[in-house]
XYZ file of N, CA and C in Angstrom:
222
model
N 6.244 -223.300 107.118
C 5.930 -223.270 105.779
C 7.083 -222.535 105.178
N 7.601 -223.065 104.030
C 8.840 -222.578 103.634
C 8.377 -221.433 102.532
N 9.294 -220.382 102.649
C 8.987 -219.256 101.603
C 9.150 -219.869 100.180
N 8.223 -219.715 99.331
C 8.458 -220.103 97.803
C 9.336 -219.252 97.182
N 9.682 -218.149 97.487
C 10.546 -217.244 96.837
C 12.013 -217.120 97.405
N 12.239 -217.958 98.409
C 13.384 -217.786 99.047
C 14.629 -218.061 98.237
N 14.657 -219.128 97.476
C 15.805 -219.322 96.576
C 16.020 -218.141 95.600
N 14.880 -217.662 95.083
C 15.051 -216.577 94.115
C 15.649 -215.350 94.930
N 15.294 -215.038 96.216
C 15.745 -213.833 96.794
C 17.286 -214.167 97.190
N 17.698 -215.364 97.595
C 19.066 -215.660 97.816
C 19.883 -215.527 96.536
N 19.506 -215.741 95.366
C 20.100 -215.595 94.059
C 20.313 -214.171 93.823
N 19.168 -213.372 94.028
C 19.267 -211.929 93.757
C 20.276 -211.190 94.765
N 20.232 -211.769 96.164
C 21.194 -211.195 97.127
C 22.693 -211.523 96.635
N 22.911 -212.595 96.142
C 24.305 -212.982 95.636
C 24.634 -212.123 94.600
N 23.988 -211.779 93.651
C 24.054 -211.044 92.412
C 24.503 -209.582 92.989
N 23.651 -209.180 93.832
C 23.827 -207.677 94.296
C 25.125 -207.706 95.044
N 25.472 -208.762 95.885
C 26.697 -208.840 96.510
C 28.090 -208.732 95.661
N 27.932 -209.609 94.684
C 28.946 -209.778 93.555
C 28.961 -208.214 92.889
N 27.808 -207.745 92.473
C 27.843 -206.381 91.842
C 28.629 -205.239 92.698
N 28.153 -205.397 94.005
C 28.854 -204.346 94.853
C 30.346 -204.621 95.137
N 30.735 -205.947 95.210
C 32.226 -206.143 95.278
C 32.886 -205.527 94.016
N 32.463 -205.864 92.819
C 32.993 -205.316 91.676
C 32.994 -203.864 91.622
N 32.017 -203.067 92.080
C 32.054 -201.687 92.279
C 32.965 -201.298 93.070
N 33.159 -201.832 94.304
C 34.152 -201.435 95.255
C 35.502 -201.470 94.636
N 35.838 -202.603 93.909
C 37.164 -202.783 93.227
C 37.466 -201.560 92.345
N 36.281 -201.306 91.501
C 36.454 -200.108 90.472
C 36.661 -198.843 91.147
N 35.957 -198.578 92.330
C 36.163 -197.249 93.061
C 37.699 -197.314 93.784
N 38.201 -198.445 94.200
C 39.449 -198.341 94.656
C 40.495 -198.147 93.547
N 40.198 -198.731 92.464
C 41.054 -198.515 91.169
C 40.894 -196.923 90.784
N 39.849 -196.517 90.554
C 39.629 -195.082 90.388
C 40.209 -194.257 91.500
N 40.115 -194.328 92.612
C 40.877 -193.557 93.726
C 42.399 -193.592 93.492
N 42.830 -194.822 93.291
C 44.431 -194.819 92.866
C 44.878 -193.855 91.711
N 44.020 -194.026 90.629
C 44.258 -193.344 89.466
C 44.093 -191.678 89.823
N 43.103 -191.388 90.482
C 42.871 -189.935 90.893
C 44.115 -189.539 91.655
N 44.615 -190.256 92.600
C 45.948 -189.751 93.245
C 46.884 -189.529 92.217
N 47.112 -190.364 91.428
C 48.280 -190.144 90.350
C 47.856 -189.025 89.687
N 46.682 -188.757 89.159
C 46.436 -187.571 88.350
C 46.646 -186.334 89.210
N 46.241 -186.303 90.356
C 46.496 -185.178 91.442
C 47.984 -184.885 91.531
N 48.727 -185.828 91.615
C 50.137 -185.639 91.706
C 50.714 -184.978 90.474
N 50.176 -185.376 89.316
C 50.711 -184.768 88.102
C 50.368 -183.443 88.059
N 48.998 -183.048 88.488
C 48.433 -181.831 88.527
C 49.093 -180.840 89.389
N 49.653 -181.342 90.599
C 50.247 -180.570 91.615
C 51.653 -180.276 90.985
N 52.300 -181.086 90.310
C 53.642 -180.834 89.548
C 53.524 -179.793 88.565
N 52.484 -179.821 87.697
C 52.158 -179.008 86.795
C 51.884 -177.518 87.336
N 51.202 -177.519 88.407
C 50.874 -176.205 89.101
C 52.239 -175.565 89.713
N 53.039 -176.406 90.139
C 54.326 -175.918 90.603
C 55.049 -175.346 89.450
N 55.258 -176.050 88.347
C 56.079 -175.587 87.375
C 55.423 -174.335 86.684
N 54.039 -174.372 86.659
C 53.345 -173.008 86.117
C 53.722 -171.766 87.063
N 53.583 -172.055 88.342
C 54.044 -170.888 89.231
C 55.373 -170.468 89.163
N 56.326 -171.459 89.079
C 57.712 -171.302 88.903
C 57.887 -170.330 87.791
N 57.402 -170.619 86.503
C 57.471 -169.938 85.319
C 56.871 -168.424 85.466
N 55.816 -168.492 86.255
C 55.112 -167.158 86.440
C 56.023 -166.152 87.248
N 56.634 -166.904 88.210
C 57.413 -165.982 89.128
C 58.663 -165.583 88.451
N 59.256 -166.462 87.525
C 60.412 -166.128 86.720
C 60.191 -165.043 85.864
N 59.003 -164.998 85.110
C 58.624 -163.976 84.250
C 58.517 -162.706 84.949
N 57.702 -162.608 86.132
C 57.593 -161.456 86.859
C 58.997 -161.030 87.351
N 59.771 -161.806 87.748
C 61.143 -161.416 88.278
C 61.957 -160.754 87.145
N 61.908 -161.384 85.887
C 62.526 -160.931 84.783
C 62.091 -159.489 84.415
N 60.684 -159.388 84.444
C 60.102 -158.139 83.982
C 60.573 -157.104 84.985
N 60.718 -157.286 86.216
C 60.869 -156.383 87.321
C 62.401 -155.979 86.985
N 63.278 -156.888 86.652
C 64.683 -156.650 86.681
C 65.050 -155.801 85.316
N 64.276 -156.113 84.215
C 64.420 -155.332 83.046
C 63.857 -153.866 83.260
N 62.819 -153.695 83.873
C 62.256 -152.474 84.185
C 63.298 -151.614 85.052
N 63.882 -152.403 86.127
C 64.706 -151.710 86.954
C 66.053 -151.391 86.393
N 66.482 -151.992 85.438
C 67.813 -151.669 84.843
C 67.604 -150.874 83.686
N 66.361 -150.487 83.270
C 65.951 -149.753 82.054
C 66.288 -150.433 80.776
N 66.394 -151.755 80.846
C 66.605 -152.393 79.565
C 65.309 -153.020 78.987
N 64.084 -152.810 79.628
C 62.882 -153.340 79.013
C 62.423 -152.409 77.949
N 62.078 -153.070 76.773
C 61.745 -152.299 75.642
C 60.272 -152.745 75.388
N 59.741 -151.805 74.538
C 58.331 -152.100 74.082
C 58.560 -153.243 72.931
N 57.748 -154.293 73.077
C 57.700 -155.383 72.150
C 57.138 -154.914 70.650
N 56.618 -153.852 70.642
C 56.072 -153.598 69.202
C 56.970 -152.795 68.415
N 58.048 -152.411 69.117
C 59.138 -151.566 68.257
C 60.375 -152.468 68.149
N 61.147 -152.087 67.092
C 62.309 -152.798 66.929
C 63.512 -151.997 67.416
């Protein structure tokens, strides 16, 4: 005896499979975009660190040479 719901179940499984395929494609695309975003983030962090180290070095050298002045006085 044939299952009366077999065709309906097959159709539902096809829809589920198609949806999972689209979801997988979306996840792959999202992963690629996240890699790009992480790359930009790493570059920005490097530039921020570089700027911070430059500031610290400048402050140290100004203090060491006695040229550092209080910013509130003219």
